[in-house]
Short mmCIF file of C-alpha atoms in Angstrom, two decimals:
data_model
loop_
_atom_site.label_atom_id
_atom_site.label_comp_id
_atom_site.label_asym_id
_atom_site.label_seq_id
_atom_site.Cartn_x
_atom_site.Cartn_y
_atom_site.Cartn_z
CA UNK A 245 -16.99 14.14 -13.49
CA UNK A 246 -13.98 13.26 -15.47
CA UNK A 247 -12.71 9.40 -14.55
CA UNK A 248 -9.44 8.32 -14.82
CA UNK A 249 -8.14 4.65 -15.89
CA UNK A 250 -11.21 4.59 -18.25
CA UNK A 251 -9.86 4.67 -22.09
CA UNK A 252 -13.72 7.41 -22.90
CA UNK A 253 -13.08 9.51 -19.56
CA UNK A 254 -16.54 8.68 -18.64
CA UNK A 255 -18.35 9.00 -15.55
CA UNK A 256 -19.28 6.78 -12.57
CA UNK A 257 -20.75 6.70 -9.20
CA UNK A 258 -19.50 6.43 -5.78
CA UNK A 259 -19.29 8.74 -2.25
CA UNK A 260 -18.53 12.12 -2.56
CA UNK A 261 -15.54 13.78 -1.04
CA UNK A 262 -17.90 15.90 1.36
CA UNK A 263 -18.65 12.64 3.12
CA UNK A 264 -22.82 13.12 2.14
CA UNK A 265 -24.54 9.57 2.40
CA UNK A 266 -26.54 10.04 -1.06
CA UNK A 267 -26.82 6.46 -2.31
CA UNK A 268 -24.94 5.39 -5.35
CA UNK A 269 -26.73 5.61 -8.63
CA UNK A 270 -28.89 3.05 -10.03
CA UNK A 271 -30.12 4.83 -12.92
CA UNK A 272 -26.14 4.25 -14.67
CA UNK A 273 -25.69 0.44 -13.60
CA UNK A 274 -22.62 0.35 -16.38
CA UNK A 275 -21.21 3.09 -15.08
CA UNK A 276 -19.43 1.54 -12.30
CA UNK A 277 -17.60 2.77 -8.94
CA UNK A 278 -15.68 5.35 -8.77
CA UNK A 279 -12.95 6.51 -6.19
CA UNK A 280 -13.27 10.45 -6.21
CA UNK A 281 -9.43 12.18 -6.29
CA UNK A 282 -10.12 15.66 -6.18
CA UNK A 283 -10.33 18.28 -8.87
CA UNK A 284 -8.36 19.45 -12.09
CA UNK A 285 -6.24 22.52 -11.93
CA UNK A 286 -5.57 25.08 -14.68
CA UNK A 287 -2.55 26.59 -15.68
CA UNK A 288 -4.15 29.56 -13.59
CA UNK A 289 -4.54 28.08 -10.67
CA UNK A 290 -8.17 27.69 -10.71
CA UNK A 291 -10.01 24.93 -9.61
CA UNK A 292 -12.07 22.92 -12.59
CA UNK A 293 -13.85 19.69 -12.81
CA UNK A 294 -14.29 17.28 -10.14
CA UNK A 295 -12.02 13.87 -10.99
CA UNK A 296 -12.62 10.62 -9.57
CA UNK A 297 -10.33 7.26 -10.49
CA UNK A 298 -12.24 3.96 -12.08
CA UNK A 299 -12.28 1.11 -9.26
CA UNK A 300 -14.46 -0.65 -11.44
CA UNK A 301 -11.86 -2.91 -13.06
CA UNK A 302 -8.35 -3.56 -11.67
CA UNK A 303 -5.56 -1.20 -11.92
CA UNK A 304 -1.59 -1.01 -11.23
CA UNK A 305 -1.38 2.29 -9.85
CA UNK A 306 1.57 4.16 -8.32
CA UNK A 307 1.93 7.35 -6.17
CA UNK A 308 5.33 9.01 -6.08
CA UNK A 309 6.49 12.34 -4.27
CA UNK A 310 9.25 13.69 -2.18
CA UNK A 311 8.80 13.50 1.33
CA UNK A 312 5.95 16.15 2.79
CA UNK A 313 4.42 16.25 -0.95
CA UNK A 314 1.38 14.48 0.01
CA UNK A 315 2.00 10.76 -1.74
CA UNK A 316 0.68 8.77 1.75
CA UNK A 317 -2.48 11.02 2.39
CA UNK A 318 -3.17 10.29 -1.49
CA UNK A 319 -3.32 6.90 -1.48
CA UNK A 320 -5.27 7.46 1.61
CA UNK A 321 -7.54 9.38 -0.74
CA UNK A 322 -7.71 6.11 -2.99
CA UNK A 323 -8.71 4.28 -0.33
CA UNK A 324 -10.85 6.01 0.66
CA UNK A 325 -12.92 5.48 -2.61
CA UNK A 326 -12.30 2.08 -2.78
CA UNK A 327 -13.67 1.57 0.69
CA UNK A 328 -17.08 3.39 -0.26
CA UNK A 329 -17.43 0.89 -3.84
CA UNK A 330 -19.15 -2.08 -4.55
CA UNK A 331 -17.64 -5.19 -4.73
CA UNK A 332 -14.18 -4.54 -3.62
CA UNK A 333 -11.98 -5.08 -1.09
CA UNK A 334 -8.91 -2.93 0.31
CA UNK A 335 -6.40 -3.96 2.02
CA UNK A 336 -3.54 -1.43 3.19
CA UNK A 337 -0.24 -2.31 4.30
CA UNK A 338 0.76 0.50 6.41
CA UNK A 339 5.09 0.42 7.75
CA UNK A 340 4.46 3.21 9.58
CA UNK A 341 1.55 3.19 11.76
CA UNK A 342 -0.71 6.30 9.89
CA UNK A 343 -3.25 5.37 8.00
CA UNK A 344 -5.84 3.38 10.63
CA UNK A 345 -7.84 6.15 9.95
CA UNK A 346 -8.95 4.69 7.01
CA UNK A 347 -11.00 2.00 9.33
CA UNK A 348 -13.05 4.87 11.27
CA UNK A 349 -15.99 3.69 9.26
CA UNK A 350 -16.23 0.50 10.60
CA UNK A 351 -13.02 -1.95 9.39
CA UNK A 352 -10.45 -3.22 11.12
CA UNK A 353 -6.79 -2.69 12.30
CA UNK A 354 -4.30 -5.30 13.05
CA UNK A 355 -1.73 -3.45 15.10
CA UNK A 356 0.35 -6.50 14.84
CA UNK A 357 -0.48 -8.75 11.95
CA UNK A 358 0.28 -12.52 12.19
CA UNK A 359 0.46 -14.73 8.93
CA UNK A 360 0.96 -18.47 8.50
CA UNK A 361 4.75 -19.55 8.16
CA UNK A 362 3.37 -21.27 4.54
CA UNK A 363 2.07 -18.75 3.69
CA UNK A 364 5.51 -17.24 2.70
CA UNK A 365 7.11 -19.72 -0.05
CA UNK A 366 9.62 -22.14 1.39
CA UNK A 367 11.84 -21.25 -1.35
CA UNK A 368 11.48 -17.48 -0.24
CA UNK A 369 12.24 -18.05 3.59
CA UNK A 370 16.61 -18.08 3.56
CA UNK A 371 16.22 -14.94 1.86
CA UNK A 372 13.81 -13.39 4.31
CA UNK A 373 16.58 -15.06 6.93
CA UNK A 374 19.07 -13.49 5.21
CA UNK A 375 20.71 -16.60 3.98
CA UNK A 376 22.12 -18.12 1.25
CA UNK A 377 19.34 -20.56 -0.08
CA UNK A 378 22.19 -22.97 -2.12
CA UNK A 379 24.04 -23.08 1.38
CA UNK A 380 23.66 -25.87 3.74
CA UNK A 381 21.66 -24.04 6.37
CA UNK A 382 19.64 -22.07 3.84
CA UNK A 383 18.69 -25.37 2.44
CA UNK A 384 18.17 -26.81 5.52
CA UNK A 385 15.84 -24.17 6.69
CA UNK A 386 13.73 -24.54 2.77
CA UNK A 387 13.30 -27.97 3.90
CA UNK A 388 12.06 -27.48 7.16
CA UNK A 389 9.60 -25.00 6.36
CA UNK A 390 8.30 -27.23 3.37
CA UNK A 391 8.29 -30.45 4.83
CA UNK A 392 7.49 -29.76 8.40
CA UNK A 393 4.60 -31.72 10.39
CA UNK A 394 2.79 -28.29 10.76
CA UNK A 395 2.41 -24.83 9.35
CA UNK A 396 4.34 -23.45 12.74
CA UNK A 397 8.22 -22.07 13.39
CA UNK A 398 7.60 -24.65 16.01
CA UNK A 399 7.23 -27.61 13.61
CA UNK A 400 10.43 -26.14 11.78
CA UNK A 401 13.10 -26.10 14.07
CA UNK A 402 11.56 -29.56 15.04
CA UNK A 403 12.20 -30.78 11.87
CA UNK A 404 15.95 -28.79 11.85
CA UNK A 405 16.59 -30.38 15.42
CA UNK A 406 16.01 -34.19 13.67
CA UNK A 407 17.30 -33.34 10.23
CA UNK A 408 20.47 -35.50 9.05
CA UNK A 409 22.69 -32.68 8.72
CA UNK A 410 25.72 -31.68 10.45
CA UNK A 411 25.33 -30.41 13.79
CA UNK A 412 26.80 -26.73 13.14
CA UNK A 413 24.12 -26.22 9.97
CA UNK A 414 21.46 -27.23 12.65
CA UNK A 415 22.69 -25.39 15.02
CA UNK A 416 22.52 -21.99 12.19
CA UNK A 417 19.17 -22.71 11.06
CA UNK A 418 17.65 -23.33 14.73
CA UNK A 419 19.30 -20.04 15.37
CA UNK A 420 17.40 -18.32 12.41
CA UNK A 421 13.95 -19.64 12.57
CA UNK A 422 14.22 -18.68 16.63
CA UNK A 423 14.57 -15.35 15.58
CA UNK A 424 11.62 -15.51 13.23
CA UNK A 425 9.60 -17.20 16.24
CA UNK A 426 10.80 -13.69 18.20
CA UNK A 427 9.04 -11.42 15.67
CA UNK A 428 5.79 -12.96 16.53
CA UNK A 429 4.92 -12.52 13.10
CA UNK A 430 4.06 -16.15 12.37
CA UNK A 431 0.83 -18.18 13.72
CA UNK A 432 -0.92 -21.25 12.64
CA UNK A 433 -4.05 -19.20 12.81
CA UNK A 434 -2.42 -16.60 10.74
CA UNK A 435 -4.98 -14.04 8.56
CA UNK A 436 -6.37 -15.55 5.83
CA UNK A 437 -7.55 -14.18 2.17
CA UNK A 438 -11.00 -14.39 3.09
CA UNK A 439 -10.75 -12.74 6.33
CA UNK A 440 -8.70 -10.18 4.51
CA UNK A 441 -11.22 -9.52 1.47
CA UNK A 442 -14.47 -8.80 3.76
CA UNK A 443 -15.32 -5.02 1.98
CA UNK A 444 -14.58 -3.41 4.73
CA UNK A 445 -10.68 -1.68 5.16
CA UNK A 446 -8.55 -3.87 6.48
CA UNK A 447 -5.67 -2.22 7.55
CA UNK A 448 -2.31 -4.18 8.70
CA UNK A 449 -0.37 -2.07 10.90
CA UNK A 450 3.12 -3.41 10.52
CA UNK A 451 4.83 -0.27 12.42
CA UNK A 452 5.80 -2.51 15.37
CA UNK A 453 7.19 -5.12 13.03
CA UNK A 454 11.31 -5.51 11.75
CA UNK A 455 11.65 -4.64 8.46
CA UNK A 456 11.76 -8.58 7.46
CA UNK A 457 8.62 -9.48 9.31
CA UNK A 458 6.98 -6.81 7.70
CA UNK A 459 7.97 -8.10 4.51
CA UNK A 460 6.70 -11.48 5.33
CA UNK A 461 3.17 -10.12 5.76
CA UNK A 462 3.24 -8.43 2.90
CA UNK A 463 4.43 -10.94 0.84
CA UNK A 464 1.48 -13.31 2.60
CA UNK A 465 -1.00 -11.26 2.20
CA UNK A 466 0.21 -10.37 -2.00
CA UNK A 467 0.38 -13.90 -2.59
CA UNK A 468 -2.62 -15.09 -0.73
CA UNK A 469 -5.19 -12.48 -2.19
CA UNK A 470 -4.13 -13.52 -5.87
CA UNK A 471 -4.01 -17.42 -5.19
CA UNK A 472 -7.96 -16.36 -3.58
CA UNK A 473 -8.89 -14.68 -6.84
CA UNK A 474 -7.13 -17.84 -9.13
CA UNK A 475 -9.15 -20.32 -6.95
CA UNK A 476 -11.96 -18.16 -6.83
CA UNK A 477 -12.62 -18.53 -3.43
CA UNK A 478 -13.26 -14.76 -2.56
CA UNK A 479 -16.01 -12.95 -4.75
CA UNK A 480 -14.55 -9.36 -4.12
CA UNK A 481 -11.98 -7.89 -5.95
CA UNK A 482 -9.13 -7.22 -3.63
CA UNK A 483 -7.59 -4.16 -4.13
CA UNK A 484 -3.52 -3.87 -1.87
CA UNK A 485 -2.10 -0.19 -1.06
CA UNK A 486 1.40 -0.78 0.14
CA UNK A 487 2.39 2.20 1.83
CA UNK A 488 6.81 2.62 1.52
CA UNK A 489 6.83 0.35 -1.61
CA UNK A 490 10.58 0.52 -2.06
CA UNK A 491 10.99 -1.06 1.04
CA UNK A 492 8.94 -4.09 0.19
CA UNK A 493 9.99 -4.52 -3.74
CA UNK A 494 13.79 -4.79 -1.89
CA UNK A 495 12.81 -7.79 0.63
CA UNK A 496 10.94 -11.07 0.08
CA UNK A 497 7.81 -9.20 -0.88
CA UNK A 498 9.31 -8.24 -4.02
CA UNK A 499 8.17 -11.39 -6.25
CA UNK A 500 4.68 -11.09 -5.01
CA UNK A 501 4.06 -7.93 -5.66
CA UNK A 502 5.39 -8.25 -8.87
CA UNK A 503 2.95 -10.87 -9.82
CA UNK A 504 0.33 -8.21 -9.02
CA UNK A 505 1.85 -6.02 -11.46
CA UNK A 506 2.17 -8.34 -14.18
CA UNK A 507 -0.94 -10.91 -13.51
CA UNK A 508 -2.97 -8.95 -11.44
CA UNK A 509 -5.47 -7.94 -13.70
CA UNK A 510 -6.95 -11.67 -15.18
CA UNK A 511 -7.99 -12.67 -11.47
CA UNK A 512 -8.95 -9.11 -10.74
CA UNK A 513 -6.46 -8.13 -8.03
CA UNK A 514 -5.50 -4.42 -7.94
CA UNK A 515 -1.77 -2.78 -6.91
CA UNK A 516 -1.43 0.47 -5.21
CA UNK A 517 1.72 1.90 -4.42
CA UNK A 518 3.36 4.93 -2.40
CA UNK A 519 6.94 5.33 -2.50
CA UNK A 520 9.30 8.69 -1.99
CA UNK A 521 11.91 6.73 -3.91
CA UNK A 522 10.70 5.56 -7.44
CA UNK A 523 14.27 4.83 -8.24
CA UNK A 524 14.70 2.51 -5.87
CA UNK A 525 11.56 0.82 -7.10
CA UNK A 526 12.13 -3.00 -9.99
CA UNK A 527 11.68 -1.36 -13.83
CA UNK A 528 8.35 -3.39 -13.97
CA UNK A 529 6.77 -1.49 -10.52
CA UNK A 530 7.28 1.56 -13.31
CA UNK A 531 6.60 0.48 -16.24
CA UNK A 532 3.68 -1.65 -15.42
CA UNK A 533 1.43 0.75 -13.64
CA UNK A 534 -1.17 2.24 -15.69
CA UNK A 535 -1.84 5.13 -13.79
CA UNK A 536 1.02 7.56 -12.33
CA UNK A 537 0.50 10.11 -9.81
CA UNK A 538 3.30 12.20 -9.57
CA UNK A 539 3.75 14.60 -6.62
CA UNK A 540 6.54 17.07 -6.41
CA UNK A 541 9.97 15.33 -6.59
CA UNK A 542 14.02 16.63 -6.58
CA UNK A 543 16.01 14.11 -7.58
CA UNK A 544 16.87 13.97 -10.48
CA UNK A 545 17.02 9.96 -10.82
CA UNK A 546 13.73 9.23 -9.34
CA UNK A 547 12.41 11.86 -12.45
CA UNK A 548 14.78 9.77 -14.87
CA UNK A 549 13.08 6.86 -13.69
CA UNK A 550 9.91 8.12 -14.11
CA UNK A 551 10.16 9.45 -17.72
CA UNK A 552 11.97 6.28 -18.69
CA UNK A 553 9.13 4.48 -18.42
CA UNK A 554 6.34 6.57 -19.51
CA UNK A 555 5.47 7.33 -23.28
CA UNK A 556 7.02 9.81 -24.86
CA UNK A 557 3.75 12.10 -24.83
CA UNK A 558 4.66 12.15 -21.43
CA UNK A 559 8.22 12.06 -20.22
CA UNK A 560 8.89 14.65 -22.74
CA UNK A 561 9.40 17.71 -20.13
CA UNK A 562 8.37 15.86 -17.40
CA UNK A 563 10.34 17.75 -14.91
CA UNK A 564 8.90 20.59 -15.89
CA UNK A 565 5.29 19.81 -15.46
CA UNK A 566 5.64 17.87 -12.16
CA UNK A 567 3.44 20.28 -9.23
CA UNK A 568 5.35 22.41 -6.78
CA UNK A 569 2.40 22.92 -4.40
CA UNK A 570 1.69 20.16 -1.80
CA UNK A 571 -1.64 18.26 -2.54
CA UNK A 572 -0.78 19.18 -6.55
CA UNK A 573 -0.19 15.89 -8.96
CA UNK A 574 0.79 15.22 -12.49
CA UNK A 575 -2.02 12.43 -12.84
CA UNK A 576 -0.93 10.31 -16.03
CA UNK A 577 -3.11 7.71 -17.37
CA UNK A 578 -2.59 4.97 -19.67
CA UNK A 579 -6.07 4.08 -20.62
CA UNK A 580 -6.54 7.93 -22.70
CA UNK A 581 -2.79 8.55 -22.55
CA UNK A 582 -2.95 11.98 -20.87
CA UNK A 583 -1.56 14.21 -18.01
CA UNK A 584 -3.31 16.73 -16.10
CA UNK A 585 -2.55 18.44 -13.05
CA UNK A 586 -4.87 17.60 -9.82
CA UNK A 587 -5.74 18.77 -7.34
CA UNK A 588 -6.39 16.34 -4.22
CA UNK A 589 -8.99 16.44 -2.39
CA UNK A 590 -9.17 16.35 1.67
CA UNK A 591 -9.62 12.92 3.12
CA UNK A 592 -12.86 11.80 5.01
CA UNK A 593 -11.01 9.68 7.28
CA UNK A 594 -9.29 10.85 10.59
CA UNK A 595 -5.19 11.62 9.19
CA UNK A 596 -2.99 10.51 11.44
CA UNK A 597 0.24 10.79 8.87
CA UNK A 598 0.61 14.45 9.67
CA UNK A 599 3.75 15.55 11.21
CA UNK A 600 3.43 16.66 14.45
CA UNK A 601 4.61 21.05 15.39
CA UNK A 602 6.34 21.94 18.19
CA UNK A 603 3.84 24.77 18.32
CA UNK A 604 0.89 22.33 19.33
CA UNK A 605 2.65 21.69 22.61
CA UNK A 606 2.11 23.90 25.57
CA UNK A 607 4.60 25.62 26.82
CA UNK A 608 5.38 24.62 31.01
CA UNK A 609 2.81 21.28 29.92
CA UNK A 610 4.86 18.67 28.33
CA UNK A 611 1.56 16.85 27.28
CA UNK A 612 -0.32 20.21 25.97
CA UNK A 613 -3.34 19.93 27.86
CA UNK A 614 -4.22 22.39 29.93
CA UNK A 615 -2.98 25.02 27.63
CA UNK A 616 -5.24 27.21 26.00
CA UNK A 617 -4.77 28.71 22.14
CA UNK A 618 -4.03 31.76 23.60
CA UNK A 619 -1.56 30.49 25.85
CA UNK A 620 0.43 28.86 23.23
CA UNK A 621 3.36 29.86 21.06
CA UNK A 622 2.17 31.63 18.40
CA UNK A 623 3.25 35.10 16.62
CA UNK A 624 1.07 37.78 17.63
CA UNK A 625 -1.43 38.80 15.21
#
């Protein structure tokens, strides 16, 4: 088995694809985990060794593809693996509500995650309100978060509604944190690193979430995993997938993440990324991500922005060499600076990011369930 994000190839142990429940071996203790990704394919189409992705040390890895190309169910595939290795933990923020599947073998979904208010810098909270943080209720609302009796939006507008300011900036910044109170994002008792980095998935559904909120979790959760590796007070190396990365890099998530990408790898914190839009994606969520899988893509900018930051081994031609078939990838990774077409493997977890067909509905049953196959819409054989 050829392993990716390890500079000799290699191999390494971990669960099989096939979902067989042959312990890991202990005859290759320096091999370390593995994620399995599937298997390489020839310029012929035919189907050749089996490739798997090192989990063993930490990695900045990104996942790109036009929409349908298969980008979320292959970072569900990388969880996957992650979930069945030793002394990890993954984490998955998941905007859109499809990938609780990945807890089927016994984590956990939050359907609606709550962090602690602190938990999101003080300096970072008039941006997530949307305001100007040099402006008087931007300022005011900094303040209040930092230097508010308690960790609550409670204790904040508390502290806005006896601040000496002048009544209108009060009046703003009560206004504000009342809407963050109304996302119900916040609590005292908010999730913390070390419930977060048990082994087990731990996915945060943030689907029911506005954009912001969601941001705010993420951010949390970014932040709080690294500060747990710095302070070593979590033994397990987290690894994040953040599922709709452009929409986090563009929001008060952005800096944390970014740390990931940049410092991640000292305290042993891992970055994986989906995104449809690479271009919309910082330089450094590019540029800094040693391994690049690369589903089918049209635009020509997200390709620009791609090759820009590759080496030139690799961004030479790299429209042309970029997989038309869904479940294909352009794999590219740093650590023996090559790209090979993959092909992904099916996912062991229950997928609930497929899009649904009119055709699965019975016809005269809005709800599909007392039709038979034969009864349903199909062409005639």
């Amino acid at each position: 088995m050829h392993v990716i994000g390890r500079e000799n190839g290699g191999t390494g142990y971990g669960r099989e694809p096939e979902g067989d429940d042959e312990s890991r071996s202990k005859d290759r203790p320096t091999a370390g985990p593995i994620a399995p990704l599937g298997r390489f394919r020839a310029p012929d189409d035919s189907v050749g060794a089996r490739v798997a992705v090192d989990v063993d040390s930490p990695h900045a890895a990104l996942v790109v593809g036009k929409r349908g190309a298969g980008k979320t169910h292959t970072l569900a595939v990388l969880a996957e693996g992650v979930v069945a290795a030793d002394g990890v933990a993954p984490v998955v923020i998941d905007p859109m509500g499809v990938l609780s599947g990945l807890a089927a073998d016994g984590g956990t979904v939050h359907r609606h995650p709550r962090v602690r208010p602190d938990a999101v810098p003080p300096a970072a909270w008039p941006t997530l309100l949307d305001l100007d943080p040099a402006g008087a209720v931007g300022s005011l609302v900094w303040r209040a978060v930092a230097e508010s009796s308690a960790p609550s939006v409670a204790a904040a507008r508390e502290y806005v509604d006896d601040a000496d300011a002048a009544r209108p900036a009060r009046r703003a910044a009560d206004t504000h944190l009342a809407l963050a109170a109304e996302w119900d994002a916040f609590d005292p008792d908010g999730l913390a690193p070390r419930a977060l980095a048990t082994g087990e998935p731990t996915v945060l559904d943030c689907s029911g979430l506005p954009p912001a909120a969601a941001g705010a979790v993420c951010a949390a959760v970014a932040r709080g995993l690294y500060d747990a590796r710095v302070r070593e007070t979590i033994d397990r190396l987290p690894w994040l997938f953040v599922d709709e990365a452009h929409a986090f890099f563009d929001g008060v998530a952005g800096d944390a993440l970014a740390t990931l990408l940049t410092r991640g790898r000292a305290p042993g914190v891992s970055l994986a990324c989906a995104t449809q839009r690479p271009a919309a994606l910082p330089a450094v969520a590019v540029s800094q991500a040693d391994l690049l899988v690369a589903h089918r893509l049209h635009s020509r900018a997200d390709i620009d922005a791609l090759a820009a930051a590759r080496p030139l081994a690799v961004a030479d031609g790299l429209a042309e060499r970029l997989p038309t078939g869904v479940g294909e990838a352009l794999v590219v990774d740093d650590a023996s600076e090559t790209a090979t077409t993959v092909r992904v493997r099916e996912r062991r977890t229950p997928d609930e990011g497929a899009s649904p067909r009119a055709s699965d509905r019975g016809r005269g049953d809005p709800d599909g369930e007392n039709c038979d196959r034969d009864d349903r819409n199909e062409p005639d054989e």
